[in-house]
Coordinates of C-alpha atoms and ligand atoms in Angstrom, one line a residue:
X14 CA -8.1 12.1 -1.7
X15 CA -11.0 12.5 0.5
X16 CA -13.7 13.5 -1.7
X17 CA -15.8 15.3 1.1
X18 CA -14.7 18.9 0.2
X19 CA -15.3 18.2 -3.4
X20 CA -19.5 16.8 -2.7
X21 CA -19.7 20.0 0.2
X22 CA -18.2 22.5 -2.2
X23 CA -20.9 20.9 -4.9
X24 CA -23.4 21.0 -2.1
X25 CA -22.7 24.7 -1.7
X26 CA -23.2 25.9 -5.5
X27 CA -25.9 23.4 -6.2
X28 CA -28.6 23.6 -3.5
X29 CA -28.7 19.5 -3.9
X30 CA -26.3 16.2 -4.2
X31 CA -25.0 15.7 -6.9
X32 CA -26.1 12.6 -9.0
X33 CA -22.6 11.3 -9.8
X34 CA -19.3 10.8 -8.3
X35 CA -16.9 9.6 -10.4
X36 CA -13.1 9.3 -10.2
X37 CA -10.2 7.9 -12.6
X38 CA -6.5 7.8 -11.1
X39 CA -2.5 7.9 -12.3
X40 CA -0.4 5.5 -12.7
X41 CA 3.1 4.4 -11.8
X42 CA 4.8 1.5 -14.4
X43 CA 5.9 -1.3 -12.9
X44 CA 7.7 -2.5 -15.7
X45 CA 7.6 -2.7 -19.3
X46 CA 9.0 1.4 -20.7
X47 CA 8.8 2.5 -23.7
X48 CA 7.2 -0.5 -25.1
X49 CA 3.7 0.2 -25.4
X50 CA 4.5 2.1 -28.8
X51 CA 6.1 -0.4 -30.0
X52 CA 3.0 -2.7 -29.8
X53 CA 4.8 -4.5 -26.8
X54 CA 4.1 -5.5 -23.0
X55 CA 4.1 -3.2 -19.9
X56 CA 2.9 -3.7 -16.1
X57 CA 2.1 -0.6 -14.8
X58 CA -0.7 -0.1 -11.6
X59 CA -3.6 2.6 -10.8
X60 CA -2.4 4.6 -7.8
X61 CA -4.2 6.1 -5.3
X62 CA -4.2 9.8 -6.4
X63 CA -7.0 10.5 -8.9
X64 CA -9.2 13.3 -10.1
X65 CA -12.8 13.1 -9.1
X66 CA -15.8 14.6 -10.6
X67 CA -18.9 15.5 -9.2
X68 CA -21.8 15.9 -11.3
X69 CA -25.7 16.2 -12.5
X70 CA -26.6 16.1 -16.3
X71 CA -28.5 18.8 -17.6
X72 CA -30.9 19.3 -20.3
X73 CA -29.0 20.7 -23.0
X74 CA -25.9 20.3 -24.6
X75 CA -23.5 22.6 -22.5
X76 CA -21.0 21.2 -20.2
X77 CA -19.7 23.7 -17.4
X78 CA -16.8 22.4 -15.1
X79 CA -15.2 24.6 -12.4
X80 CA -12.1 22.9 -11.2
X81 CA -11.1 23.6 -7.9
X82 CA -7.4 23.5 -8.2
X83 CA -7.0 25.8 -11.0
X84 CA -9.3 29.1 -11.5
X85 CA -9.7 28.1 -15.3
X86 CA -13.3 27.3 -15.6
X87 CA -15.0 24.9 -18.8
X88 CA -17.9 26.0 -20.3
X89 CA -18.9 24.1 -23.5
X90 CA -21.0 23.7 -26.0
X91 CA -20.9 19.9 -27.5
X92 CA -22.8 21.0 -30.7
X93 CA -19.4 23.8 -30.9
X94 CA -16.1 21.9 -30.0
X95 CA -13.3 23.9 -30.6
X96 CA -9.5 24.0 -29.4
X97 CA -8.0 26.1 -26.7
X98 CA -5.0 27.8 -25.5
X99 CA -4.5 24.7 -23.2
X100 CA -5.1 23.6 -20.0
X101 CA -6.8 21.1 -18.4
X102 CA -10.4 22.5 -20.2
X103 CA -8.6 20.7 -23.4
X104 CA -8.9 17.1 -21.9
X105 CA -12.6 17.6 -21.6
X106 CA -12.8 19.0 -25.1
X107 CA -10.7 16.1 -26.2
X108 CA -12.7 13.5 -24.8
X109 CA -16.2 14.9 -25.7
X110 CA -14.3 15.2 -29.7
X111 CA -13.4 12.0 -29.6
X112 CA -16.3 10.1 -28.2
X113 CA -18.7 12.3 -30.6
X114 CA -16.6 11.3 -33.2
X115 CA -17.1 7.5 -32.0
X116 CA -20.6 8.2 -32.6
X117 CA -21.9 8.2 -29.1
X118 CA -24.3 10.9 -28.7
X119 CA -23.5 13.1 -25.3
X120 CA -25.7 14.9 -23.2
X121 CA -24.7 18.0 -21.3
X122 CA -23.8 18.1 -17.5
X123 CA -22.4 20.1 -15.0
X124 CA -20.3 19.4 -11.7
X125 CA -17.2 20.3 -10.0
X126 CA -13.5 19.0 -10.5
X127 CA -10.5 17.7 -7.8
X128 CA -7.5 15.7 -8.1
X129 CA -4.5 15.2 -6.1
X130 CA -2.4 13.3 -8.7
X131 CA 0.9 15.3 -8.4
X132 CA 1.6 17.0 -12.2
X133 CA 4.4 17.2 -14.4
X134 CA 6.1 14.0 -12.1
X135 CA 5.5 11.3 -14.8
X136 CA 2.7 9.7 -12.8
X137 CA -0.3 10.5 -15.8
X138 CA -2.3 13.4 -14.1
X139 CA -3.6 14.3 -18.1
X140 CA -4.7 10.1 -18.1
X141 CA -6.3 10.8 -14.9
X142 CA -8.3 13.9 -15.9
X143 CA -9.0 12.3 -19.2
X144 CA -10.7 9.0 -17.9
X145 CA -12.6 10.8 -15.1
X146 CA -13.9 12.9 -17.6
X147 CA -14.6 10.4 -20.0
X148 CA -16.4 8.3 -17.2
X149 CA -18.8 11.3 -16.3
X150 CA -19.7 11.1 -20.2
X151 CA -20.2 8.2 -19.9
X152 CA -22.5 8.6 -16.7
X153 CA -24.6 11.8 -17.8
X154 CA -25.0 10.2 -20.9
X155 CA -26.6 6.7 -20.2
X156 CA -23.3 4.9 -21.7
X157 CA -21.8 1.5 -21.7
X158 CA -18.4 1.4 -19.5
X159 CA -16.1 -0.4 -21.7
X160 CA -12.6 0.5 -20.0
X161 CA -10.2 -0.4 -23.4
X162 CA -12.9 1.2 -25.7
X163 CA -12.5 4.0 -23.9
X164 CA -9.3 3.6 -23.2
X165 CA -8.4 4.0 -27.3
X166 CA -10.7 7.6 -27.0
X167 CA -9.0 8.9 -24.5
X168 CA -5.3 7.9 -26.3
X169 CA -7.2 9.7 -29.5
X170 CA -7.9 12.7 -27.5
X171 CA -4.4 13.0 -26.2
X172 CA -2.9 12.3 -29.7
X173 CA -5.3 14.4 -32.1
X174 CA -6.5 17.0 -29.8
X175 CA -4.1 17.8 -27.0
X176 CA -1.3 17.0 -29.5
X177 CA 0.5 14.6 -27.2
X178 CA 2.1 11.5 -29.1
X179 CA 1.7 9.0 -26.3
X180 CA 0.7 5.5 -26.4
X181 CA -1.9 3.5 -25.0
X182 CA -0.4 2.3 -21.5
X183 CA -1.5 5.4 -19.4
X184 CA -4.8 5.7 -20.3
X185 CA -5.5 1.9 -20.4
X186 CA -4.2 1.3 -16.5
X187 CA -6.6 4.4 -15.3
X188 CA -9.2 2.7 -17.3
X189 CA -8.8 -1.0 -16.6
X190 CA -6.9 -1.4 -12.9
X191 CA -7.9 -3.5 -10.2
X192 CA -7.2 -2.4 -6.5
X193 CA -4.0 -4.5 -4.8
X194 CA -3.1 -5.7 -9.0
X195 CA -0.9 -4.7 -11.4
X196 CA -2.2 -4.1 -14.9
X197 CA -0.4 -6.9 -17.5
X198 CA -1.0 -5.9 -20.6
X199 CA -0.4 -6.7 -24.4
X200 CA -0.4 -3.0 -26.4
X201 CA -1.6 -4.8 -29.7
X202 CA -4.3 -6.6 -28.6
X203 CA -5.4 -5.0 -25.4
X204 CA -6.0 -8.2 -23.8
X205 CA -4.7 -7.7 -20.1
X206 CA -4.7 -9.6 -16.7
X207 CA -4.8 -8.9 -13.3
X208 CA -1.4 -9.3 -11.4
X209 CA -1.4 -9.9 -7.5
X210 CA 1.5 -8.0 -6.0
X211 CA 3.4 -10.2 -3.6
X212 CA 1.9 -9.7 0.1
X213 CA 4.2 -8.1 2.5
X214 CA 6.0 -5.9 -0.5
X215 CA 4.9 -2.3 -1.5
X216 CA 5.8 -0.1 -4.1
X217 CA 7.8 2.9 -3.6
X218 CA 7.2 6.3 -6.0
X219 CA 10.4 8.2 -5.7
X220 CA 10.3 11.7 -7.3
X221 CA 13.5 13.2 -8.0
X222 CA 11.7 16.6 -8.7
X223 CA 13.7 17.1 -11.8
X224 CA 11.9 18.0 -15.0
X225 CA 13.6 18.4 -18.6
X226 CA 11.6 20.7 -21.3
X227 CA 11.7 19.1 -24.7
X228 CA 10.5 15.4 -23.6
X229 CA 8.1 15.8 -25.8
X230 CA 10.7 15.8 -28.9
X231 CA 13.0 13.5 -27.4
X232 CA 10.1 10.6 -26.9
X233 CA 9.6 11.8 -30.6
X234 CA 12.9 11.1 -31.6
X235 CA 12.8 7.6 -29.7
X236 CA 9.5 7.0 -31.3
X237 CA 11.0 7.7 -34.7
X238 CA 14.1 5.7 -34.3
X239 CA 11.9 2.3 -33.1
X240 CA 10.0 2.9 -36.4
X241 CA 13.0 2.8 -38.3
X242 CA 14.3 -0.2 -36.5
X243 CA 10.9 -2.1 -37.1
X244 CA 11.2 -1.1 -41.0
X245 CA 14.8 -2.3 -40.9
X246 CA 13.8 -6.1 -39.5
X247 CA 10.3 -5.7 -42.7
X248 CA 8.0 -6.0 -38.9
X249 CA 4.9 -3.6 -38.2
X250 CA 6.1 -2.8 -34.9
X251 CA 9.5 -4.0 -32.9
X252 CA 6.8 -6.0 -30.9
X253 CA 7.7 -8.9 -33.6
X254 CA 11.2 -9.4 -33.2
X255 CA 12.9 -11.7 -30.3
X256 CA 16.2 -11.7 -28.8
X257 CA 17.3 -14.6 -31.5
X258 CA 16.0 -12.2 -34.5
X259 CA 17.6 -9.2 -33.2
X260 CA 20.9 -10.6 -32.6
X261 CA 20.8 -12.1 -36.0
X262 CA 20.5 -9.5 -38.0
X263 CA 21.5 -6.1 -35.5
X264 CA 24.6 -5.2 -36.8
X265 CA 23.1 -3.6 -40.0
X266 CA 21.8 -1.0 -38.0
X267 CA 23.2 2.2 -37.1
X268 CA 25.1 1.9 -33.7
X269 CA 22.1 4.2 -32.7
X270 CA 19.1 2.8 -33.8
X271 CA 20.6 -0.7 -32.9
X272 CA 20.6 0.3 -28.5
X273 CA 17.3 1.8 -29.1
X274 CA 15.3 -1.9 -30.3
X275 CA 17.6 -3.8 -27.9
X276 CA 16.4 -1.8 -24.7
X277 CA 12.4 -2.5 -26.4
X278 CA 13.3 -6.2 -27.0
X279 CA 14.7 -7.0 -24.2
X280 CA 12.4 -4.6 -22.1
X281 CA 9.5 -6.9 -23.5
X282 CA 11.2 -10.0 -22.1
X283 CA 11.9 -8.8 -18.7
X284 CA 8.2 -7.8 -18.6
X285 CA 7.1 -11.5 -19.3
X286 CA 10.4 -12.9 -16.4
X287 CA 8.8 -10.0 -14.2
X288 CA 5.4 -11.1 -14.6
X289 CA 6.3 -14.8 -13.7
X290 CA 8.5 -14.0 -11.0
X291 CA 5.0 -12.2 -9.3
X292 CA 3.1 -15.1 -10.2
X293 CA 5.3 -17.2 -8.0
X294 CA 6.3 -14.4 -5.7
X295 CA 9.5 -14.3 -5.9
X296 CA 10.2 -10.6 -5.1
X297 CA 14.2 -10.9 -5.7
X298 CA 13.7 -11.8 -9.0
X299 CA 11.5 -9.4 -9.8
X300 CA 13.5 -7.2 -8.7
X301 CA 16.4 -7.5 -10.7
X302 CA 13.9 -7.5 -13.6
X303 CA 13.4 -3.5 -12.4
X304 CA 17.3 -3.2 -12.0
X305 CA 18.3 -4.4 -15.5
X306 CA 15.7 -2.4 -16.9
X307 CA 17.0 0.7 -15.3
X308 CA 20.5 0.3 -16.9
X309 CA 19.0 -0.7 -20.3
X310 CA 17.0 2.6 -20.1
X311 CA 19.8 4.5 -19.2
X312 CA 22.3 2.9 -21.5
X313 CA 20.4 1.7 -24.3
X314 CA 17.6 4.0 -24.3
X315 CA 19.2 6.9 -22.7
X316 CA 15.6 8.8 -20.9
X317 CA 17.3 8.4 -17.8
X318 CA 19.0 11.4 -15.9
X319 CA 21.7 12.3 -13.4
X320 CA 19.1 12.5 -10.5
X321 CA 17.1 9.5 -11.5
X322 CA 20.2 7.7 -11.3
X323 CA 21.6 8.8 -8.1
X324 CA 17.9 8.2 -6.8
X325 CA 18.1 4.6 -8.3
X326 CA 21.9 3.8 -6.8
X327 CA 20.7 5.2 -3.4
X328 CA 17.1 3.0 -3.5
X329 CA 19.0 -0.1 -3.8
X330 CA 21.3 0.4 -1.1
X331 CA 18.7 0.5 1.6
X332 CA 17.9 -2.7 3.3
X333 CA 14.2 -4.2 2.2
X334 CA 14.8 -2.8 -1.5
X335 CA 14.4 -5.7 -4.1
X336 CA 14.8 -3.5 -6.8
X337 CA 14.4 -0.3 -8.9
X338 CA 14.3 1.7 -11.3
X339 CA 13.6 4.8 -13.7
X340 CA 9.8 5.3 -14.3
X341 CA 7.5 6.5 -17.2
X342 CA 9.3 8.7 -20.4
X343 CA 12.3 9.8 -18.4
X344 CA 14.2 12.6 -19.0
X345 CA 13.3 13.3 -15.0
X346 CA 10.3 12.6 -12.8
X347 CA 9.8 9.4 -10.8
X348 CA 11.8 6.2 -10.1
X349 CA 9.9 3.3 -8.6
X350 CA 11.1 0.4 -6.2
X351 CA 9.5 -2.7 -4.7
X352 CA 10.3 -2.8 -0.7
X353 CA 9.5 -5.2 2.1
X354 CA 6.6 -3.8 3.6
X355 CA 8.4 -3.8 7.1
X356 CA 11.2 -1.1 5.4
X357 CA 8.9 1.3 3.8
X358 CA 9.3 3.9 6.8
X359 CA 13.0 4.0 7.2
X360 CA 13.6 3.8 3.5
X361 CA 11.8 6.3 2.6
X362 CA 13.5 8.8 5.1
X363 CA 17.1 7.4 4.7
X364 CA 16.4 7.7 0.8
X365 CA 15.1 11.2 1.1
X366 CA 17.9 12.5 3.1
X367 CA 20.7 10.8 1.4
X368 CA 19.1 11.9 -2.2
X369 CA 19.5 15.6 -0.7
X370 CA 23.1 15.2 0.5
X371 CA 24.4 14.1 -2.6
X372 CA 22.2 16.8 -5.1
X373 CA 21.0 19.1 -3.0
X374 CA 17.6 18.6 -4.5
X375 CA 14.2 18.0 -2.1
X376 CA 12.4 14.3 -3.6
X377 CA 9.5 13.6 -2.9
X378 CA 8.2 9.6 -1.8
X379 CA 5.6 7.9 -2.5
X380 CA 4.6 4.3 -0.6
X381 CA 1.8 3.4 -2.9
X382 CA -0.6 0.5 -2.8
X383 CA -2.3 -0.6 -6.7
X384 CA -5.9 1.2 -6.7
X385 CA -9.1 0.5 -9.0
X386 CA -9.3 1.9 -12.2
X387 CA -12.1 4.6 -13.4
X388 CA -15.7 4.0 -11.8
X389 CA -18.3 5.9 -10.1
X390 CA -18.3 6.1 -6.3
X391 CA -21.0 6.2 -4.0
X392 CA -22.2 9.8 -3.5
X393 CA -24.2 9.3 -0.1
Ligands
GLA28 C1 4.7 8.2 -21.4 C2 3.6 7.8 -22.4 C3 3.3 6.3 -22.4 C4 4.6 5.5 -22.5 C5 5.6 6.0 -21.5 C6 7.0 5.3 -21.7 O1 4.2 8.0 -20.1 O2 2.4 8.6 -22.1 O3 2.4 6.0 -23.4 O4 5.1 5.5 -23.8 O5 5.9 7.4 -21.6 O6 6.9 3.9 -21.3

């Protein structure tokens, strides 16, 4: 997004510049679903839609953010935090709870809100609008920049305040990415590493434009069922248990619970062959890491759907494609490929027109190139 409406529009209400710029961006997952709850690995990358903020602190304690996508305007008090009907004012709310309750101590600021991270797809708009707003905090208020510090606060907001049970991978790859990387990291520790993509390849975002209601409880449910499977192999998290421990002692679990930890144990594998395969650039087998972990997702896991299948079958048959799969919860939104550069055109149009033959539905695509993670931006 070019942020030049966003510092006019600021320019316009303010009389001046403003003193910050700051901007945190979604995320598409490489690889590496529905581990991060399970304490696991994932490879996800910062794309290049993000929500921007531009700001000046203020004196007092008050925080007053008018967002120009949406006519809901925030005006806060930080010494009177309380929860909302919803909306995006709650993400502010959540992070100034959360890193008040970290004992930072927040000055007041005021500024103007953009993004263009398409919402509801799956690609982390709410991660977006939670770092940004975290790193304007963070900027108004003289703090330290620690991306997995703040990271966990932004997770806490999204947990305790917004009342969404994610994990940590969203909010951690906004945070933390590097641009032209992928984002390898370890969900326990938070340790992570930058990951070259291969040159000549890009990654495709693929929206089906289907949505299902109730993801929330399914990704519940799943949550709840990798629990059990954890408590059933005496482990804190399914993180702990290799292929040669599961298939040991997996037939005395339900037939259920049994599919759900074999797609996260094997998922955490493929994430380790997927990041090798980068390190020595061999695109084909990277690859077919994303194409087994499609069909483990779907048949193992089962958050895939009708479209994000059909999407899938018709992204692999296009010449270039090295791979793809479902991306992010499921249940709908976005499948992601990886694509000789030289293809991305075509592919993208065959794919789009092919994907509307067969459901009738419109997709949206994506050619995406890894960005940086949160940080302020030159203003001048
Ligand atoms: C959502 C959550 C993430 C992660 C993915 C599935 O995007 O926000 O924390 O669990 O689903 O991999």
């Amino acid at each position: 997004m070019d942020p030049a409406p966003l510092l006019d529009a600021f320019r316009q209400q303010f009389h001046d510049a403003p003193a910050f710029l700051v901007r945190a961006p979604g995320r598409v997952n490489l690889i590496g679903e529905h581990t991060d709850y399970n304490e696991g690995f994932v490879l996800p990358m910062a794309i290049e839609q993000a929500v921007w903020i531009a700001l000046r602190p203020r004196a007092d304690r008050e925080v007053r953010l008018r967002s120009l996508d949406y006519p809901q305007a925030a005006e806060i008090s930080l010494d009177r935090l309380e929860k909302g009907p919803g909306g995006w004012v709650e993400y502010l709310k959540g992070m100034a709870w959360a890193l008040e309750a970290d004992g930072r101590k927040l000055g007041g600021w005021e500024g103007l809100i953009r993004g263009d991270v398409p919402r509801g797809s799956g690609l982390s708009s709410s991660a977006a609008v939670e770092l940004a707003c975290g790193r304007a905090f963070a900027a108004a208020s003289g703090l330290d920049w620690d991306p997995a510090a703040m990271a966990r606060l932004a997770q806490k907001a999204e947990n305790q305040w917004v009342g969404v049970n994610c994990g940590i991978m969203d909010q951690m790859v906004s945070a933390a990415a590097r641009r032209g990387h992928a984002l390898f990291l370890d969900c326990r520790s938070l340790e992570y590493q930058h990951i070259p993509l291969p040159a000549g390849r890009v990654v495709v975002i693929l929206d089906t434009s289907t949505r299902r209601g109730l993801v929330d409880s399914a990704y519940n449910e799943r949550r709840a069922q990798c629990e059990a499977a954890a408590r059933f192999f005496g482990v804190p998290a399914l993180r702990d248990v290799d292929l040669t421990a599961y298939q040991s002692r997996a037939a005395g679990l339900d037939e259920v619970t049994r599919r759900r930890a074999r797609h996260v144990v094997s998922e955490n594998g493929r994430v380790l062959q997927a990041v090798a395969a980068l390190r020595r650039g061999d695109a084909d087998a990277f690859g077919a890491c994303l194409d087994a972990s499609h069909a483990s997702l779907r048949d193992d896991f089962e958050v895939s759907n009708q479209a994000l299948d059909t999407i899938v079958a018709i992204a692999r048959r296009q010449p270039g494609c090295y791979g793809a799969r479902m991306t992010g919860a499921g249940f709908g939104g976005c499948a992601v490929a990886l694509l000789r550069l030289e293809s991305a055109a075509e592919f993208s149009a065959a794919v789009a027109s092919q994907y509307r033959h067969q459901t009738g539905l419109t997709a949206s695509i994506y050619i995406s190139q890894p960005g940086d993670g949160a940080g302020l931006v030159n203003a001048a």
